[in-house]
CSV table of C-alpha atoms in Angstrom, one decimal:
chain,number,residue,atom,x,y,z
C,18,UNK,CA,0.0,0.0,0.0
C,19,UNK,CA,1.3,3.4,-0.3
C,20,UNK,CA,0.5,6.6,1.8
C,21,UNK,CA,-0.3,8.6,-0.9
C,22,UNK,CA,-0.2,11.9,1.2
C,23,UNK,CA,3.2,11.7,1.4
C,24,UNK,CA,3.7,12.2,-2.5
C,25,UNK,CA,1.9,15.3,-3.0
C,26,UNK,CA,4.3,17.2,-0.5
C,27,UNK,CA,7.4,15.9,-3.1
C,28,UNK,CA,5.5,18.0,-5.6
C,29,UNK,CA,5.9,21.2,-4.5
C,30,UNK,CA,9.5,21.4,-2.9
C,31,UNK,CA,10.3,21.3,-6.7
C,32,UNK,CA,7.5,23.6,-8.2
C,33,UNK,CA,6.1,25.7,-5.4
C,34,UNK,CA,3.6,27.3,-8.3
C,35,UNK,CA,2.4,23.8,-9.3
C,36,UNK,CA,-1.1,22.9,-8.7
C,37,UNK,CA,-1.8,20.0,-10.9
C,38,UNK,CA,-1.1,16.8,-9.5
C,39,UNK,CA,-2.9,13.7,-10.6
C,40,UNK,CA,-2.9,13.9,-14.6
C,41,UNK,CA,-5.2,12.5,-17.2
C,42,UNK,CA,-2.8,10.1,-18.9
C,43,UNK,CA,-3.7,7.8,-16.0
C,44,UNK,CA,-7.2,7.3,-17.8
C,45,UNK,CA,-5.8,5.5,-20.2
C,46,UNK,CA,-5.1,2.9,-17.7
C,47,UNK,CA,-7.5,-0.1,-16.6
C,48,UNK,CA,-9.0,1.8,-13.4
C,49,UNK,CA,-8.9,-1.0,-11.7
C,50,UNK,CA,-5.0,-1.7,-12.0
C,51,UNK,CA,-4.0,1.6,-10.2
C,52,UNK,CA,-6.7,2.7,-7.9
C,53,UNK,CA,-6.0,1.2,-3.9
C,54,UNK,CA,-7.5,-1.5,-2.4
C,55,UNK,CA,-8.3,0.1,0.4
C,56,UNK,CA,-9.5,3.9,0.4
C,57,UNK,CA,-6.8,5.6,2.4
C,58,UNK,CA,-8.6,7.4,5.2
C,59,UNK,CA,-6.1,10.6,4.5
C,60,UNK,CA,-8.7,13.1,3.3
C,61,UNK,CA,-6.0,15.1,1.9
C,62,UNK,CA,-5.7,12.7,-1.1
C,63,UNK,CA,-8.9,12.6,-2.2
C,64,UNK,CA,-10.2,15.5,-4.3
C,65,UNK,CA,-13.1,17.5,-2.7
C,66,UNK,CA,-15.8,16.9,-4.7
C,67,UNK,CA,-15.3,12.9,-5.0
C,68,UNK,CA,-14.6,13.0,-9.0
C,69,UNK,CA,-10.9,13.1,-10.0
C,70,UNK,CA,-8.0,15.1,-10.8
C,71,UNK,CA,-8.3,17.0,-13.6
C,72,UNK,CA,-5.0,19.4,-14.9
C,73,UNK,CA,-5.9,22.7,-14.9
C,74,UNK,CA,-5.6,24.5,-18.0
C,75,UNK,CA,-1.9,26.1,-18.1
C,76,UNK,CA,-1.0,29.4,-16.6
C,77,UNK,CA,-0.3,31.8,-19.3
C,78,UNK,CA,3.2,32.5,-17.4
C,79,UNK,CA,3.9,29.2,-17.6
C,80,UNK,CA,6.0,27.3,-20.7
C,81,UNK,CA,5.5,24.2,-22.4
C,82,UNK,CA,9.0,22.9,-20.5
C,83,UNK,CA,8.0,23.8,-17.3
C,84,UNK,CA,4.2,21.6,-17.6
C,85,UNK,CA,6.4,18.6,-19.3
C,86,UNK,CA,8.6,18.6,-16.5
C,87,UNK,CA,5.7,19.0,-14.2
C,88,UNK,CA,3.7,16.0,-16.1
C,89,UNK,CA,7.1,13.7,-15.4
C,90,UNK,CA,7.6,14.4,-11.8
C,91,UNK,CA,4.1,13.5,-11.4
C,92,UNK,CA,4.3,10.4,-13.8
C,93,UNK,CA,6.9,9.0,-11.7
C,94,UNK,CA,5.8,10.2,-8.0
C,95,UNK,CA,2.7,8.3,-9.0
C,96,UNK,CA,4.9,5.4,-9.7
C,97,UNK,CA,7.6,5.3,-7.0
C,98,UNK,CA,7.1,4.2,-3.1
C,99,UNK,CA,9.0,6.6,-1.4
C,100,UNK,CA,10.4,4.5,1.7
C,101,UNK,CA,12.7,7.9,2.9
C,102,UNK,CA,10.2,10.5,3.4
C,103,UNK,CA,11.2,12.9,5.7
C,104,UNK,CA,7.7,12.8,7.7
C,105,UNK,CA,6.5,9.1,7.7
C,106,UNK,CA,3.0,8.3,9.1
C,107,UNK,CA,3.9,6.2,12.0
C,108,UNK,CA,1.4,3.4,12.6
C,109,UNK,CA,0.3,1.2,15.7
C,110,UNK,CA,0.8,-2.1,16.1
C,111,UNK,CA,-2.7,-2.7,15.9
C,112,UNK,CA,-3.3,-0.7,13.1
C,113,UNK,CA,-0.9,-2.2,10.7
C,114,UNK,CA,-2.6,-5.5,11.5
C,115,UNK,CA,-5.9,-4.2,10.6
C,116,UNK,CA,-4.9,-3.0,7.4
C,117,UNK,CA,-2.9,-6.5,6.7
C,118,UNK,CA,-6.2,-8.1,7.8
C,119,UNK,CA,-8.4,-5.5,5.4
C,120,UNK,CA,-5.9,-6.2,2.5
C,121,UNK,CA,-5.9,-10.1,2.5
C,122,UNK,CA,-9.7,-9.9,2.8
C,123,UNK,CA,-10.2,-7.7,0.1
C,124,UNK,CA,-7.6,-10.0,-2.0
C,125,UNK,CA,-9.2,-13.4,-1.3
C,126,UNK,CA,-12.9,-11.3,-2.7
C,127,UNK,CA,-11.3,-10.1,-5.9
C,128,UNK,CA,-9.7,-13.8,-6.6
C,129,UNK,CA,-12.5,-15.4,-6.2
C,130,UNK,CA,-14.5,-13.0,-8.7
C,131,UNK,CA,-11.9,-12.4,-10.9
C,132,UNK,CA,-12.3,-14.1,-14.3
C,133,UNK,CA,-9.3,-16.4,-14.5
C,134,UNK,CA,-6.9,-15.3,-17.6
C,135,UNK,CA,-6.4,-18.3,-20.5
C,136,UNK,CA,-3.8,-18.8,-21.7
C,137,UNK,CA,-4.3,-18.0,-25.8
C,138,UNK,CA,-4.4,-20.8,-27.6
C,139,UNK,CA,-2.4,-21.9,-31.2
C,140,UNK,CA,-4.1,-21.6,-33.7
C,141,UNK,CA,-5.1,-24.9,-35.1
C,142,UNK,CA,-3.9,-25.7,-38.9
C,143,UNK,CA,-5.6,-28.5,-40.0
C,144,UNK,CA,-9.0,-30.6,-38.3
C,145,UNK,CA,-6.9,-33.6,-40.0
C,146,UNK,CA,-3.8,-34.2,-38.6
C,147,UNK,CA,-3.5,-37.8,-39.3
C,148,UNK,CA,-5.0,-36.9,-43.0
C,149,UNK,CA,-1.8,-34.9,-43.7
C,150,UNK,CA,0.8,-36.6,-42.0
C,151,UNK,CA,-0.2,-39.7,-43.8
C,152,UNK,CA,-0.8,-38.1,-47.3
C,153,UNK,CA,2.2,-37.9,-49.9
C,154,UNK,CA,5.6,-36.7,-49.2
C,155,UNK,CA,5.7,-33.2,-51.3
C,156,UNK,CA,7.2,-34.2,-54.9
C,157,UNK,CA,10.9,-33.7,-55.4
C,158,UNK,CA,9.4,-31.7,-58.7
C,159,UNK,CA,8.3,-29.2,-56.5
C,160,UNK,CA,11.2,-28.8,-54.3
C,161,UNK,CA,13.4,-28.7,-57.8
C,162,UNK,CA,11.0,-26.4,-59.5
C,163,UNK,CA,11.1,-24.1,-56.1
C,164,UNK,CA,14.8,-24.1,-56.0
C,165,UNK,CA,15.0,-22.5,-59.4
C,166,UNK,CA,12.4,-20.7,-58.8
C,167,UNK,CA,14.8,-18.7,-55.9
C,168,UNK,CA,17.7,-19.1,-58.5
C,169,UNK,CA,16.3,-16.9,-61.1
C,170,UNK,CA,15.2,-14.1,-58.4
C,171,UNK,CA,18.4,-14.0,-57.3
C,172,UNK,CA,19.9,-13.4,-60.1
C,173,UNK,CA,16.9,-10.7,-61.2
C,174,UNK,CA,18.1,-9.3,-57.9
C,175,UNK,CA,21.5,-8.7,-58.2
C,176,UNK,CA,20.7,-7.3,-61.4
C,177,UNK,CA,19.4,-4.1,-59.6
C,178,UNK,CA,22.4,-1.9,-58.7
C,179,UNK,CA,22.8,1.9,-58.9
C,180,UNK,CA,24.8,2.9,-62.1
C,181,UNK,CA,26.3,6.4,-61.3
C,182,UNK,CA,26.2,8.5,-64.2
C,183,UNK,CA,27.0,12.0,-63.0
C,184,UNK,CA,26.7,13.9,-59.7
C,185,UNK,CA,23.4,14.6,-57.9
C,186,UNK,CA,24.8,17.9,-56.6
C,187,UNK,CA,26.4,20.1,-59.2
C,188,UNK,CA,28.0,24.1,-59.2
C,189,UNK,CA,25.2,26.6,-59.9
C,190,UNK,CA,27.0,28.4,-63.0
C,191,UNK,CA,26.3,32.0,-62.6
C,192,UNK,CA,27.6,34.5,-65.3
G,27,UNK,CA,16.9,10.7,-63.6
G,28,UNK,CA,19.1,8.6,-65.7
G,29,UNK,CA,19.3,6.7,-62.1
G,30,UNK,CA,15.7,6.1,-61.2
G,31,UNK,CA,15.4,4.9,-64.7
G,32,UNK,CA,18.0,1.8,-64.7
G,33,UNK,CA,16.8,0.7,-61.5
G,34,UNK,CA,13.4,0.3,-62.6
G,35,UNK,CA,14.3,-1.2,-65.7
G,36,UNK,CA,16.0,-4.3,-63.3
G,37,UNK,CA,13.3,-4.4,-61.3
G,38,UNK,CA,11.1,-5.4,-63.9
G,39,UNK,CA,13.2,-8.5,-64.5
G,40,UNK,CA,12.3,-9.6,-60.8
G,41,UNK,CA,8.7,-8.8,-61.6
G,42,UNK,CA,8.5,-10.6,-64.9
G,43,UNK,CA,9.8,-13.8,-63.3
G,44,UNK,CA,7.1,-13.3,-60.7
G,45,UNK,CA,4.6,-13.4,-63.3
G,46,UNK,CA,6.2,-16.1,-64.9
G,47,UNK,CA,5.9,-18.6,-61.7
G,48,UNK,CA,2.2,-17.2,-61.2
G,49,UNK,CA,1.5,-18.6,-64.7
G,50,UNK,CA,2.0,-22.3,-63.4
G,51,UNK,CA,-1.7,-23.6,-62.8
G,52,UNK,CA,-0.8,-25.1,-59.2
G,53,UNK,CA,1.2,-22.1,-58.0
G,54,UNK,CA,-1.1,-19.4,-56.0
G,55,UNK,CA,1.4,-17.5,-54.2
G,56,UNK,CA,5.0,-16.3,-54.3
G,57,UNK,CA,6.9,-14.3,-52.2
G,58,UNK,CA,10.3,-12.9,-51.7
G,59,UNK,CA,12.2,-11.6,-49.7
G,60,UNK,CA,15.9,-10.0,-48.5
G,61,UNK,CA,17.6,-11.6,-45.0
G,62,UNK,CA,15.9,-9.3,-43.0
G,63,UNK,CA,12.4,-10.5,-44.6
G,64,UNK,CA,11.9,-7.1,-46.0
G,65,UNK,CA,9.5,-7.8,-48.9
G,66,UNK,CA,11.0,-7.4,-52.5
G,67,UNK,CA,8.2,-8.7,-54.4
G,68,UNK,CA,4.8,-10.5,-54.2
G,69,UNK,CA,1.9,-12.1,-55.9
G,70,UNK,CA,-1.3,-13.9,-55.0
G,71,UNK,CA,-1.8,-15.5,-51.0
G,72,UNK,CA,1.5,-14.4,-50.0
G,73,UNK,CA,2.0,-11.0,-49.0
G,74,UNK,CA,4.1,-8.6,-46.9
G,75,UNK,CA,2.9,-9.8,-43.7
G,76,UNK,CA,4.3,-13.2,-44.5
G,77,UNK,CA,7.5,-12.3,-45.0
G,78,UNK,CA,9.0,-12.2,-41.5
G,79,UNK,CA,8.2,-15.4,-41.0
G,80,UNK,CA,9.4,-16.5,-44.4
G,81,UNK,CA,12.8,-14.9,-43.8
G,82,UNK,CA,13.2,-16.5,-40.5
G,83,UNK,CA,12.3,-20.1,-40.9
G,84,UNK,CA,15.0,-20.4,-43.8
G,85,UNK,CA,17.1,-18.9,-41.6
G,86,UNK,CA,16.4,-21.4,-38.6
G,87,UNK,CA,16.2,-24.1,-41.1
G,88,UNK,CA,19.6,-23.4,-42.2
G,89,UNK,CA,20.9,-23.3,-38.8
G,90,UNK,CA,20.3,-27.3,-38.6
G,91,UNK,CA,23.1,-28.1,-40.9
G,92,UNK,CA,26.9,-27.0,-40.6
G,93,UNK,CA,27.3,-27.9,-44.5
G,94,UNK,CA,26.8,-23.8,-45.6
G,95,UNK,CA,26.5,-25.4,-49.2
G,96,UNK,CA,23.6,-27.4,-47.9
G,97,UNK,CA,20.8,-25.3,-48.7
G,98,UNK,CA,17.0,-26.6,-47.1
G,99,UNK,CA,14.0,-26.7,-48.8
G,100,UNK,CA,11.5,-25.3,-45.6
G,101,UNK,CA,7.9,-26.8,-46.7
G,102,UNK,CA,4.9,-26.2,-44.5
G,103,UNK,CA,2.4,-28.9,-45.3
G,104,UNK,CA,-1.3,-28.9,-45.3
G,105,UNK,CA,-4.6,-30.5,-46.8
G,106,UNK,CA,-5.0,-27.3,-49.2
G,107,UNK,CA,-1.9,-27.1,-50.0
G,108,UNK,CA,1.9,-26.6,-49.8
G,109,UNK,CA,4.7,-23.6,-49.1
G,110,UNK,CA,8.0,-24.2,-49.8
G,111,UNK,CA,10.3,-22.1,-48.4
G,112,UNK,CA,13.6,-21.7,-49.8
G,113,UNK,CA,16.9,-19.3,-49.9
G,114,UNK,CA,19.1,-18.5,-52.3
G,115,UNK,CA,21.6,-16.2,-51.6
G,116,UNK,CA,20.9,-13.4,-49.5
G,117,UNK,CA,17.2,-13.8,-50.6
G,118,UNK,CA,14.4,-15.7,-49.7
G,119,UNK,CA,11.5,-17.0,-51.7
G,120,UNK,CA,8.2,-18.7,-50.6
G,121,UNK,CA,6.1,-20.7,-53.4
G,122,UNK,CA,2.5,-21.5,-52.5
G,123,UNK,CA,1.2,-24.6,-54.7
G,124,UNK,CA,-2.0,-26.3,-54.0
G,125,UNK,CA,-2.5,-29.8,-54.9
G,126,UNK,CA,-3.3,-29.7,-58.8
């Protein structure tokens, strides 16, 4: 799990005018991969009004650099667990074990109702294996005709070559 | 221009014996292609997509003998039909035949 309070004060030691923080690209995502099992009870990181982030539109002040680099710190506090923050939530004893407890319930739920992933099968060739294994070895005609068939492409191939007949860039004469 | 127009003028040679091999009754497809299974030249059920695969299964094929003169003949049987697969050189062609 991560206390995602803790990310959101990263944000603005670096960018003390930055007020987006969650961005859109994490639509693109399957909701269900990134949002936590358990709501954190932090009211700080949820928005106000219960919908999410959305950027704000960009400060005329600020440039297009400034928002990328904005959009990557954000990217990647999203992504990283950041074990050394400088004010970590300390926990009881008894709360850790009722989160553990929360978590492994919520897990054993989602298992259970989780569709189980195939694995994708090969494509099947023939209905008739035994048909075509049995049937007649391909004729050594074919295999001959085949080989000269890549013969005479070859040699229509090395054929092709670039025959220089004067210089692509020439001198601009001017009287 | 004098460039663009030689090249062409080999090309077609590739293209004409394309042709030619399409004309044989039992032969639907024909592809070929360079090392990297780039396509150079198609006609019929074999196409650009197939050429990747083309490319590589010579090349695997090829691996299964030390003898570099010994070139393989790669065919991929089935009740339609056959593909024979085969290199020459630093290309690759593919022949699709059905049973006539």
């Amino acid at each position: 799990f991560r206390e995602t309070s803790q990310f959101f004060l990263l944000v603005p030691c670096f960018f003390p005018r930055a007020v987006c923080l969650i961005s859109t690209e994490l639509k693109s995502k399957d909701p269900d991969e990134i949002k936590p099992l358990i709501p954190h009870p932090n009211p700080v990181s949820k928005p106000p009004n219960g919908t999410d982030w959305i950027t704000p539109s960009v400060p005329s002040a600020r440039t297009d650099e400034q928002a990328l680099l904005t959009s990557i710190l954000t990217k990647t506090a999203q992504n990283i667990i950041d074990v050394s923050a400088a004010d970590s939530v300390m926990m009881e004893q008894h709360e850790y074990m009722d989160k553990a407890r929360q978590y492994s319930t919520k897990l054993a739920v989602l298992s259970t109702s989780l569709p189980q992933k195939k694995p994708l099968a090969l494509p099947s060739l023939t209905s008739q294996p035994h048909q075509v294994l049995a049937s007649d070895l391909v004729p050594y005609s074919d295999v001959q005709q085949v080989s000269k068939i890549a013969a005479y492409a070859y040699s229509a191939i090395s054929q092709i070559k670039v025959d220089a007949k004067e210089d692509l860039v020439v001198q601009f004469a001017i009287p | 221009l004098s460039l663009v127009i030689i090249a062409s003028i080999f090309e077609s040679t590739l293209e004409q014996h394309l042709d030619d091999t399409m004309k044989n009754p039992a032969v639907v497809g024909v592809l070929c292609t360079d090392q990297q299974g780039h396509n150079l030249g198609c006609r019929g059920s074999l196409s650009d997509e197939h050429g990747g695969v083309v490319s590589v299964l010579a090349k695997q094929a090829a691996a299964l003998t030390r003898d570099p003169t010994d070139t393989p003949t790669v065919c991929l049987e089935s009740e339609s039909g056959n593909i024979l697969v085969r290199s020459h050189g630093t290309i690759t062609v593919a022949v699709h035949k059905i049973a006539s």
